[in-house]
Amino acid sequence: MKYFYLIFSSLKRKKLRTSLTILSIMVAFILFGYLTAIRQAFDAGVEVAGADRLIVRHKVSLIQLLPQSYEAKIERIEGVDNAAHSTWFGGIYQEPKNFFAQMPVEPEELFDMYPEFIISDEHKAAWLETRTGVLVGRGLMDRFGWKVGDRIPINATIWTKKDGGRTWEFDLVAVYDGAEKGTDTSQFFIRYDFFDETRAGGQGLVGWYTVRVSDPDRAAEVAAAIDAEFANSAQETKAEPEGAFIQGFANQIGNIGFIIMSIMSAVFFTILLVAGNTMAYTVRERTNELAVLKAIGFTDRGVLGLVLGESLAITLVGGALGMGVAWLLVSMGDPTDGSFPVFYLPTFDLFLGLVLIVAMAFIAGIIPALQAQRLQIADALRR
Amino acid sequence: MTDSGTNDHLVKVSGVDKVFKRGSEVIHVLGGLDLEIPNGEFLALMGPSGSGKSTLLNLVGGLDRPSEGTVVVGGKRIDKLSDRKLAAWRARHVGLVFQFYNLMPVLSAQKNVELPLLLTKLSKAERKKRASIALDIVGLSHRNGHYPRQLSGGEQQRTGIARAIVTDPTLLLCDEPTGDLDRKSGDEILDLLQALNKEQGKTIIMVTHDIHAAARATRTLHLNKGQLSTEAVD
């Protein structure tokens, strides 16, 4: 503690240079925090995906449908606990930019398959009683300012109605919350019975199955058994863990994690050079002063510690400010107005930011600090 | 570590050689030098540039090590101490005064004087109190909040002396302490050093080119071509 004023006084020596370096580090950590939240938004589904859940889809592509009759066959396979189907509805609410996922499902299968969806008994009952009813995530409801009892019109892009109409009207009767911070609460669930009876075609066909296995350690084995069951049929399947399925969805845009990691690596490498340069100048300019410190009794390690302390002070101030600003920006919410239903800075990444700050301080400061440590007093005093 | 020396000699330098290498060139600065300095002496070291005055001062102060020979200060052989122990020894026993003051420009006079006390276990309040006393001794208590750039050369040097005496060392090493000052300020610094020697019993070794400054010392030695003598060599 008693050396703090010595460290902070040294940073005041070249105020402009110190400020610019802190600003550079701050920008790097704003980027780190914000890009981390974006990566998290893409990975959110993967992280909360159930280890005991598989997704079974058509082998050719997700848009190819599967027979509803597969459900019973899947449930008969050893190791399968339950199977529930979903279908992509793909409608538009008011205008295309208001994108969110809408899926017809069997309500009771959904309750059983997704324990992370928290729904009151009252809302469950209301949905089971209302054929045109929908179950909506809290995040989606807040996004559009909906409330229970509202009638929500959705224009179909895939599924026209038997009467030729494209506008489907649903009654908002139930709301779910997420058990975890990363649970997606931006979904809109339609009753399958109402959907199947009302759509113009495709009766008896569903989009994909979510399958719960009794032993997560046997998930790969069960997936293989499911694919084998439907091999050489008209609709062959591809079964994979839910996490891999969601990741595959995100990867349609590109390997987001790799892209973000590449950007952050480039930013951090550049900032490391800036911070390292600052520390190198700081030591070079103060050779004489560091020699005096040694002459009056500071040990080699003590001087090394002082220089590393200065490096840590600069990166800590810049890094903490950057993480703080990033946290504020992320707290302002989803920047895409709906594409990132889960958008937050995870606690783990806040700690990772702290580790990066310390690592940057060490890497930027260690060479100048070692030079300071090795200074020969008599030589340095003569300079 | 071998302890030797007698109580009446604070410093005993025996058979000291100091060799510097500059590329392939070998420079012999000191050769087989012997020196004894009694407790409480004010010694002036004179000699032409490059004669080895500062080198000798550095060896006695533990800032450098001899190529050959022994350096004993206060009964302790310091040339064989580890770097860490030597640093601790300097902090406890040696006060250094430099020609160009070497104050930290970002610290006030008070904080500059407190610097050596950071290496002790004294509380913040005690450090502040001792620094204030040291500044009072050198007549600068009214300037304790000023930064070096706000002080005259003489005041900066007095701050440097306050920093040197704040740990109450037995030995003060002064490398041309008046070399950067005008006559009046230089005389004030020499008055102060004389007072520290006579009133507080500090043993002082002062390197100087100035014969008037050397006249304030109790003994003057001349260093030429690595050898000491009592007579100046032309």
XYZ file of C-alpha atoms in Angstrom:
617
model
C 0.000 0.000 0.000
C 2.777 2.417 0.938
C 4.200 2.215 -2.591
C 0.897 3.207 -4.263
C 1.620 6.916 -4.247
C 5.035 6.236 -5.749
C 3.426 4.227 -8.582
C 0.627 6.710 -9.238
C 2.968 9.697 -8.991
C 5.131 8.144 -11.698
C 2.109 7.836 -13.975
C 1.487 11.588 -13.633
C 4.902 12.314 -15.129
C 3.635 12.286 -18.748
C -0.057 12.832 -18.294
C -0.954 12.955 -21.988
C 0.922 9.756 -22.802
C -0.532 7.941 -19.815
C -4.046 9.151 -20.687
C -3.748 8.055 -24.312
C -2.448 4.647 -23.289
C -5.277 4.233 -20.782
C -7.747 5.311 -23.468
C -6.351 2.713 -25.914
C -6.645 -0.023 -23.313
C -10.133 1.157 -22.437
C -11.253 0.882 -26.066
C -9.788 -2.617 -26.284
C -11.737 -3.733 -23.229
C -14.959 -2.069 -24.426
C -14.581 -4.149 -27.587
C -13.772 -7.234 -25.542
C -16.847 -6.804 -23.335
C -19.226 -5.980 -26.158
C -17.986 -8.673 -28.543
C -18.106 -11.179 -25.699
C -21.789 -10.340 -25.193
C -22.394 -10.816 -28.940
C -20.586 -14.167 -28.932
C -22.590 -15.115 -25.864
C -25.785 -14.163 -27.712
C -24.864 -16.595 -30.499
C -23.795 -19.308 -28.075
C -26.569 -18.824 -25.533
C -28.692 -21.657 -26.895
C -25.699 -23.960 -27.026
C -24.787 -23.312 -23.412
C -28.260 -23.938 -22.031
C -28.952 -26.850 -24.375
C -29.835 -29.990 -22.458
C -27.109 -32.622 -22.424
C -29.887 -35.195 -22.356
C -31.655 -33.820 -25.442
C -31.185 -34.762 -29.097
C -32.605 -33.067 -32.153
C -33.795 -35.356 -34.940
C -34.318 -33.708 -38.317
C -34.571 -34.741 -41.962
C -31.203 -35.970 -43.218
C -31.291 -33.676 -46.273
C -32.096 -30.394 -44.551
C -34.077 -28.782 -41.804
C -36.740 -27.523 -44.177
C -37.628 -31.062 -45.247
C -40.452 -32.329 -43.021
C -40.764 -35.602 -41.131
C -43.888 -37.689 -40.536
C -45.571 -37.224 -37.176
C -45.735 -40.999 -36.999
C -41.989 -41.068 -36.310
C -42.679 -39.908 -32.758
C -44.025 -43.243 -31.590
C -41.220 -45.124 -33.384
C -38.580 -42.932 -31.793
C -40.078 -43.399 -28.330
C -39.835 -47.151 -28.762
C -36.062 -47.048 -29.275
C -34.099 -48.195 -26.255
C -32.650 -45.298 -24.284
C -35.269 -42.788 -25.419
C -37.248 -41.271 -22.602
C -39.558 -38.987 -24.546
C -39.909 -37.299 -27.965
C -41.666 -34.064 -28.860
C -42.068 -32.487 -32.274
C -41.801 -28.859 -33.373
C -42.318 -27.129 -36.722
C -41.020 -23.835 -38.057
C -43.962 -21.475 -38.583
C -41.969 -18.573 -39.987
C -44.610 -15.847 -39.787
C -44.214 -12.070 -39.677
C -45.591 -9.853 -36.937
C -46.448 -6.440 -38.454
C -43.193 -6.126 -40.437
C -40.274 -8.412 -41.356
C -37.794 -6.745 -39.018
C -39.873 -7.955 -36.024
C -38.358 -11.407 -36.318
C -38.908 -14.043 -33.645
C -39.296 -17.810 -33.658
C -42.828 -19.223 -33.807
C -43.334 -22.967 -33.461
C -46.369 -25.221 -33.268
C -45.847 -27.783 -30.480
C -47.769 -30.209 -28.284
C -48.214 -28.208 -25.038
C -47.853 -31.074 -22.567
C -44.824 -32.443 -24.388
C -43.237 -28.997 -24.244
C -43.833 -28.690 -20.472
C -42.198 -32.072 -20.007
C -39.303 -31.518 -22.424
C -38.226 -28.038 -21.276
C -38.162 -27.848 -17.464
C -36.154 -24.623 -17.835
C -39.348 -22.880 -18.978
C -41.101 -21.655 -15.842
C -44.877 -21.472 -16.401
C -47.557 -20.989 -13.746
C -50.210 -23.706 -13.400
C -52.830 -21.092 -14.191
C -51.187 -20.261 -17.519
C -50.623 -23.922 -18.359
C -54.331 -24.578 -17.842
C -55.302 -21.528 -19.891
C -53.194 -22.698 -22.823
C -54.568 -26.220 -22.688
C -58.086 -24.789 -22.758
C -57.539 -22.377 -25.651
C -56.899 -23.884 -29.094
C -55.896 -20.528 -30.571
C -53.799 -19.755 -27.509
C -50.057 -19.181 -27.554
C -47.328 -19.486 -24.932
C -44.914 -16.568 -25.180
C -41.528 -15.909 -23.535
C -41.280 -12.999 -21.125
C -38.584 -11.323 -23.220
C -40.723 -11.397 -26.358
C -43.755 -10.085 -24.497
C -41.728 -7.192 -23.086
C -40.209 -6.471 -26.491
C -43.591 -5.768 -28.079
C -45.395 -4.592 -24.957
C -47.897 -7.436 -25.134
C -50.005 -8.575 -22.217
C -52.063 -11.685 -21.473
C -55.366 -11.426 -23.271
C -53.949 -9.696 -26.356
C -54.784 -11.019 -29.802
C -51.645 -11.353 -31.919
C -51.968 -11.408 -35.724
C -49.184 -13.208 -37.594
C -48.827 -13.204 -41.385
C -47.757 -16.599 -42.622
C -44.914 -16.911 -45.125
C -45.002 -20.719 -45.286
C -48.302 -21.954 -43.953
C -51.458 -20.563 -45.574
C -54.772 -21.409 -44.017
C -57.372 -23.709 -45.550
C -59.492 -20.668 -46.400
C -56.562 -19.275 -48.361
C -55.877 -16.562 -45.795
C -52.376 -15.798 -44.630
C -53.192 -14.006 -41.406
C -53.315 -16.203 -38.361
C -54.692 -14.759 -35.148
C -53.554 -16.102 -31.810
C -54.593 -15.364 -28.248
C -51.835 -14.667 -25.775
C -52.892 -16.826 -22.821
C -49.640 -17.985 -21.225
C -46.190 -16.647 -20.451
C -42.965 -18.451 -19.537
C -39.839 -17.231 -17.752
C -36.369 -18.718 -17.955
C -34.935 -20.730 -15.082
C -31.469 -19.528 -16.089
C -30.145 -16.186 -17.310
C -29.259 -17.727 -20.659
C -32.684 -19.309 -21.275
C -34.220 -18.026 -24.482
C -37.453 -16.189 -23.603
C -38.055 -14.837 -27.093
C -40.096 -17.774 -28.436
C -43.728 -17.996 -29.455
C -45.368 -21.433 -29.107
C -48.538 -22.288 -31.025
C -50.751 -25.315 -30.312
C -50.005 -28.007 -32.884
C -53.596 -29.317 -33.013
C -54.906 -25.896 -34.023
C -52.051 -25.418 -36.492
C -52.462 -28.838 -38.118
C -56.214 -28.475 -38.569
C -56.001 -24.952 -39.921
C -53.069 -25.176 -42.360
C -53.873 -25.716 -46.025
C -51.461 -28.609 -46.475
C -48.800 -30.721 -44.869
C -51.084 -32.405 -42.384
C -49.295 -35.007 -40.326
C -45.871 -33.566 -41.060
C -43.614 -31.894 -38.526
C -40.304 -30.043 -38.661
C -38.111 -31.921 -36.234
C -38.140 -33.912 -33.012
C -36.608 -33.109 -29.679
C -35.711 -36.379 -27.986
C -34.822 -36.799 -24.339
C -32.526 -39.716 -23.611
C -32.573 -41.544 -20.285
C -28.769 -41.564 -19.995
C -26.862 -38.540 -21.402
C -23.681 -40.645 -21.575
C -25.419 -42.839 -24.165
C -26.699 -39.921 -26.277
C -24.418 -40.719 -29.249
C -25.445 -44.354 -29.201
C -29.153 -43.459 -29.082
C -28.703 -40.921 -31.926
C -27.135 -43.639 -34.058
C -29.994 -46.018 -33.235
C -32.584 -43.411 -34.289
C -30.824 -42.772 -37.619
C -30.557 -46.537 -38.152
C -34.282 -46.936 -37.500
C -35.131 -44.661 -40.433
C -32.247 -45.576 -42.726
C -33.288 -46.324 -46.326
C -36.759 -44.888 -45.713
C -38.244 -42.025 -47.736
C -37.407 -39.647 -44.921
C -34.057 -40.519 -43.425
C -33.055 -38.669 -40.287
C -30.055 -36.961 -38.765
C -29.964 -37.057 -34.980
C -27.503 -34.881 -33.061
C -27.147 -33.333 -29.602
C -29.259 -30.208 -29.106
C -26.116 -28.099 -28.495
C -24.575 -29.188 -31.822
C -27.861 -28.505 -33.615
C -28.056 -24.945 -32.234
C -24.372 -24.373 -32.961
C -24.967 -25.488 -36.528
C -27.748 -22.927 -36.784
C -25.449 -20.149 -35.556
C -22.687 -21.325 -37.890
C -24.890 -20.652 -40.884
C -23.729 -17.045 -40.454
C -20.116 -18.127 -39.985
C -17.905 -19.329 -37.171
C -18.854 -16.448 -34.911
C -16.601 -17.525 -32.071
C -13.579 -17.668 -34.385
C -14.370 -14.327 -36.039
C -14.793 -12.587 -32.683
C -11.694 -14.247 -31.270
C -9.678 -13.106 -34.314
C -10.852 -9.506 -33.946
C -10.119 -9.489 -30.222
C -6.691 -11.068 -30.696
C -5.743 -8.384 -33.221
C -7.007 -5.629 -30.934
C -5.225 -7.007 -27.877
C -1.983 -7.568 -29.748
C -2.013 -3.954 -30.946
C -2.845 -2.617 -27.501
C -0.142 -4.790 -25.999
C 2.376 -3.089 -28.279
C 1.051 0.334 -27.252
C 1.201 -0.479 -23.533
C 4.593 -2.169 -23.885
C 5.957 0.840 -25.740
C 4.702 3.165 -23.019
C 6.339 1.098 -20.306
C 9.605 0.851 -22.251
C 9.727 4.654 -22.610
C 8.781 5.107 -18.976
C 11.748 3.047 -17.833
C 14.212 4.447 -20.382
C 13.420 8.017 -19.374
C 13.853 7.241 -15.698
C 17.046 5.208 -15.696
C 18.674 7.717 -13.372
C 15.739 7.816 -10.961
C 15.519 4.037 -10.807
C 19.247 3.939 -10.065
C 18.722 6.422 -7.224
C 15.967 4.230 -5.798
C 18.372 1.309 -5.834
C 21.145 3.450 -4.349
C 19.006 4.408 -1.351
C 18.194 0.784 -0.675
C 15.419 -0.479 -2.962
C 16.226 -4.047 -3.962
C 16.351 -5.260 -7.567
C 13.079 -7.084 -7.012
C 11.559 -4.009 -5.430
C 12.320 -1.956 -8.539
C 10.987 -4.770 -10.728
C 7.805 -4.714 -8.660
C 7.448 -0.944 -8.979
C 7.662 -1.060 -12.787
C 5.217 -3.974 -12.975
C 2.997 -2.064 -10.550
C 2.947 0.912 -12.911
C 2.085 -1.375 -15.796
C -0.715 -2.920 -13.737
C -2.021 0.496 -12.688
C -2.274 1.663 -16.312
C -3.960 -1.497 -17.567
C -6.183 -1.765 -14.490
C -7.527 1.767 -14.890
C -7.976 1.386 -18.664
C -9.311 -2.163 -18.431
C -11.735 -1.445 -15.585
C -13.082 1.636 -17.371
C -13.431 -0.372 -20.586
C -15.235 -3.264 -18.899
C -17.458 -0.768 -17.064
C -18.440 1.009 -20.287
C -18.991 -2.336 -22.036
C -21.207 -3.481 -19.179
C -23.240 -0.263 -19.433
C -23.624 -0.626 -23.205
C -24.629 -4.279 -22.904
C -27.081 -3.386 -20.122
C -28.841 -1.076 -22.573
C -30.049 -4.243 -24.278
C -30.065 -6.106 -27.562
C -28.590 -3.814 -30.235
C -30.297 -5.747 -33.054
C -33.847 -5.206 -31.840
C -34.654 -8.838 -31.465
C -32.002 -11.007 -33.071
C -30.198 -11.459 -29.741
C -32.881 -12.514 -27.263
C -30.150 -13.400 -24.793
C -27.731 -10.467 -24.568
C -25.662 -10.000 -21.444
C -22.085 -10.022 -20.200
C -21.567 -13.288 -18.299
C -19.868 -13.166 -14.898
C -17.258 -15.610 -16.180
C -16.242 -13.164 -18.912
C -16.041 -10.313 -16.406
C -13.505 -12.402 -14.489
C -11.813 -13.326 -17.762
C -11.510 -9.581 -18.443
C -9.804 -9.168 -15.091
C -7.386 -11.991 -15.904
C -6.667 -10.361 -19.279
C -5.958 -7.043 -17.552
C -3.412 -8.670 -15.260
C -1.914 -10.682 -18.134
C -1.622 -7.559 -20.299
C 0.028 -5.678 -17.429
C 2.536 -8.465 -16.968
C 3.376 -8.935 -20.653
C 3.613 -5.191 -21.341
C 5.696 -4.526 -18.249
C 7.920 -7.515 -17.799
C 10.722 -6.613 -20.257
C 11.109 -2.995 -19.061
C 10.800 -4.263 -15.477
C 13.604 -6.772 -16.018
C 15.737 -4.025 -17.562
C 15.085 -1.902 -14.481
C 15.896 -4.839 -12.231
C 19.238 -5.402 -13.960
C 20.323 -1.756 -13.838
C 23.815 -1.380 -12.406
C 23.629 1.565 -10.012
C 27.066 3.015 -10.683
C 26.635 2.773 -14.478
C 23.114 4.174 -14.432
C 24.055 7.130 -12.209
C 26.748 8.136 -14.684
C 24.177 8.399 -17.557
C 30.972 -13.076 5.229
C 34.108 -12.128 7.097
C 33.911 -9.353 9.623
C 37.002 -7.333 10.352
C 38.092 -3.749 11.078
C 38.424 -1.823 14.278
C 35.977 0.334 16.156
C 37.861 3.582 15.616
C 37.894 3.123 11.824
C 34.450 3.249 10.294
C 35.770 2.530 6.809
C 38.666 0.262 5.917
C 39.510 -0.280 2.270
C 42.340 -2.770 1.664
C 44.157 -3.621 -1.540
C 41.257 -2.569 -3.729
C 41.524 -2.830 -7.518
C 38.775 -1.700 -9.817
C 38.861 -2.604 -13.458
C 36.319 -1.593 -16.097
C 35.990 -3.221 -19.472
C 34.873 -1.142 -22.430
C 34.692 -3.547 -25.343
C 38.120 -5.061 -25.657
C 39.711 -2.195 -23.702
C 40.526 -2.801 -20.015
C 40.681 0.291 -17.818
C 42.385 0.118 -14.411
C 40.741 2.831 -12.303
C 41.971 1.860 -8.848
C 45.041 -0.266 -8.155
C 45.862 -1.812 -4.778
C 44.273 1.087 -2.926
C 44.255 1.240 0.877
C 42.201 3.712 2.900
C 41.124 4.014 6.504
C 38.556 6.567 7.651
C 37.992 7.076 11.354
C 34.553 7.443 12.842
C 33.339 11.046 12.708
C 35.801 12.224 10.086
C 34.890 14.673 7.307
C 37.081 13.559 4.427
C 37.438 15.424 1.160
C 38.482 13.399 -1.881
C 40.029 15.430 -4.665
C 41.602 14.584 -7.957
C 41.344 15.143 -11.676
C 38.440 13.829 -13.723
C 38.713 10.079 -14.270
C 41.024 9.619 -11.284
C 38.554 7.239 -9.612
C 37.041 9.482 -6.910
C 33.435 8.563 -7.648
C 34.420 4.934 -8.151
C 35.978 4.855 -4.682
C 32.884 6.540 -3.247
C 30.669 3.932 -4.933
C 32.750 1.093 -3.495
C 32.565 2.488 0.047
C 28.826 3.068 -0.338
C 28.147 -0.440 -1.636
C 26.941 0.875 -4.995
C 29.619 -1.120 -6.797
C 31.994 -3.960 -6.005
C 35.804 -4.019 -6.233
C 37.538 -6.267 -8.762
C 40.012 -7.201 -6.008
C 40.443 -6.353 -2.317
C 38.103 -5.799 0.599
C 35.801 -3.016 1.738
C 34.814 -3.023 5.399
C 32.359 -0.465 6.743
C 31.277 -0.385 10.380
C 32.993 -3.712 10.942
C 31.098 -5.428 8.128
C 32.734 -6.633 4.941
C 30.338 -5.307 2.342
C 32.011 -6.400 -0.900
C 30.879 -9.984 -0.364
C 27.272 -9.265 0.581
C 24.520 -10.492 -1.746
C 22.733 -7.827 -3.785
C 19.673 -8.044 -1.537
C 21.676 -7.767 1.681
C 23.797 -4.980 0.256
C 20.638 -3.013 -0.638
C 19.342 -3.460 2.912
C 22.727 -2.415 4.292
C 22.775 0.754 2.169
C 19.274 1.641 3.280
C 20.316 1.374 6.917
C 23.831 2.758 7.021
C 24.487 5.067 4.071
C 23.151 8.464 3.072
C 23.884 9.621 -0.479
C 24.085 13.189 -1.753
C 24.452 13.693 -5.502
C 25.794 16.579 -7.578
C 22.509 16.959 -9.505
C 20.316 16.261 -6.450
C 18.503 13.346 -8.152
C 15.142 14.121 -6.603
C 11.957 12.561 -7.964
C 10.328 15.363 -9.952
C 6.816 14.009 -9.392
C 7.139 13.966 -5.601
C 7.023 16.893 -3.173
C 10.055 17.658 -1.015
C 8.336 15.900 1.899
C 7.659 12.767 -0.156
C 11.185 12.774 -1.596
C 12.601 12.799 1.901
C 10.219 10.031 2.965
C 11.415 7.725 0.148
C 14.135 5.839 2.107
C 11.673 5.367 4.977
C 9.385 3.338 2.714
C 11.899 0.537 3.178
C 11.376 0.547 6.956
C 8.427 -0.729 8.972
C 7.562 2.758 10.218
C 3.940 3.860 10.108
C 2.821 6.535 7.681
C 2.544 9.058 10.512
C 6.027 8.209 11.783
C 7.495 8.487 8.279
C 5.912 11.884 7.888
C 7.189 13.014 11.272
C 10.769 11.918 10.580
C 10.782 13.510 7.141
C 9.558 16.754 8.683
C 12.379 16.636 11.247
C 14.958 16.044 8.477
C 13.566 18.945 6.466
C 13.660 21.087 9.601
C 17.334 20.218 10.148
C 18.195 21.433 6.639
C 15.999 24.534 7.101
C 13.330 23.617 4.572
C 10.294 22.779 6.683
C 8.424 25.700 5.090
C 8.944 24.211 1.610
C 7.883 20.633 2.337
C 4.922 20.687 -0.075
C 6.914 22.103 -2.962
C 8.012 20.041 -5.917
C 11.667 20.033 -7.045
C 10.893 22.315 -10.006
C 9.575 24.879 -7.515
C 12.818 24.867 -5.496
C 16.125 26.612 -6.168
C 19.271 24.543 -6.727
C 20.396 25.115 -3.145
C 16.984 24.129 -1.792
C 16.960 21.005 -3.944
C 20.354 20.023 -2.613
C 19.206 20.614 0.950
C 16.216 18.375 0.202
C 18.698 15.795 -1.090
C 20.662 16.057 2.172
C 17.431 15.706 4.198
C 16.703 12.514 2.218
C 20.248 11.299 2.953
C 19.990 11.836 6.731
C 16.350 10.854 7.305
C 17.287 7.263 8.192
C 20.019 8.550 10.535
C 22.891 6.773 8.714
C 26.404 6.638 10.119
C 28.031 7.442 6.780
C 27.245 10.280 4.386
C 28.668 10.033 0.879
C 28.568 13.259 -1.102
C 29.523 13.277 -4.780
C 30.370 16.887 -5.641
C 27.470 18.258 -3.594
C 28.274 21.861 -4.499
C 29.279 21.192 -8.103
C 26.035 22.520 -9.544
C 25.561 25.442 -7.171
C 26.642 29.076 -7.011
C 29.127 30.088 -4.342
C 26.539 31.286 -1.811
C 24.343 28.206 -2.080
C 27.434 26.010 -2.085
C 28.648 27.615 1.149
C 25.249 26.994 2.750
C 25.442 23.324 1.793
C 28.997 23.076 3.168
C 27.845 24.772 6.396
C 25.140 22.165 6.661
C 27.520 19.270 6.042
C 29.975 20.652 8.594
C 27.172 20.957 11.142
C 26.094 17.369 10.494
C 29.676 16.243 10.986
C 30.387 18.267 14.130
C 27.028 18.273 15.847
C 25.635 14.888 14.878
C 28.905 13.034 14.456
C 28.207 11.898 10.902
C 31.191 10.498 9.045
C 31.293 12.244 5.684
C 33.208 11.466 2.515
C 32.924 14.263 -0.002
C 34.202 14.099 -3.561
C 34.953 17.591 -4.852
C 36.958 19.536 -7.398
C 36.617 22.711 -5.352
C 39.525 23.516 -3.083
C 37.340 25.859 -1.013
C 34.867 23.048 -0.391
C 37.710 20.666 0.519
C 38.963 23.200 3.034
C 35.831 22.572 5.117
C 36.818 18.928 5.586
C 38.968 17.666 8.457
C 41.209 15.801 6.034
C 41.812 15.968 2.300
C 43.146 13.147 0.172
C 44.118 13.354 -3.471
C 43.483 10.534 -5.877
C 45.593 10.230 -8.979
C 45.999 7.270 -11.304
C 44.251 5.028 -8.829
C 46.472 5.938 -5.859
C 45.826 8.118 -2.822
C 48.131 10.734 -1.417
C 47.887 13.636 0.972
C 49.475 15.932 -1.586
C 47.932 17.128 -4.804
C 49.775 15.903 -7.900
C 50.032 18.302 -10.844
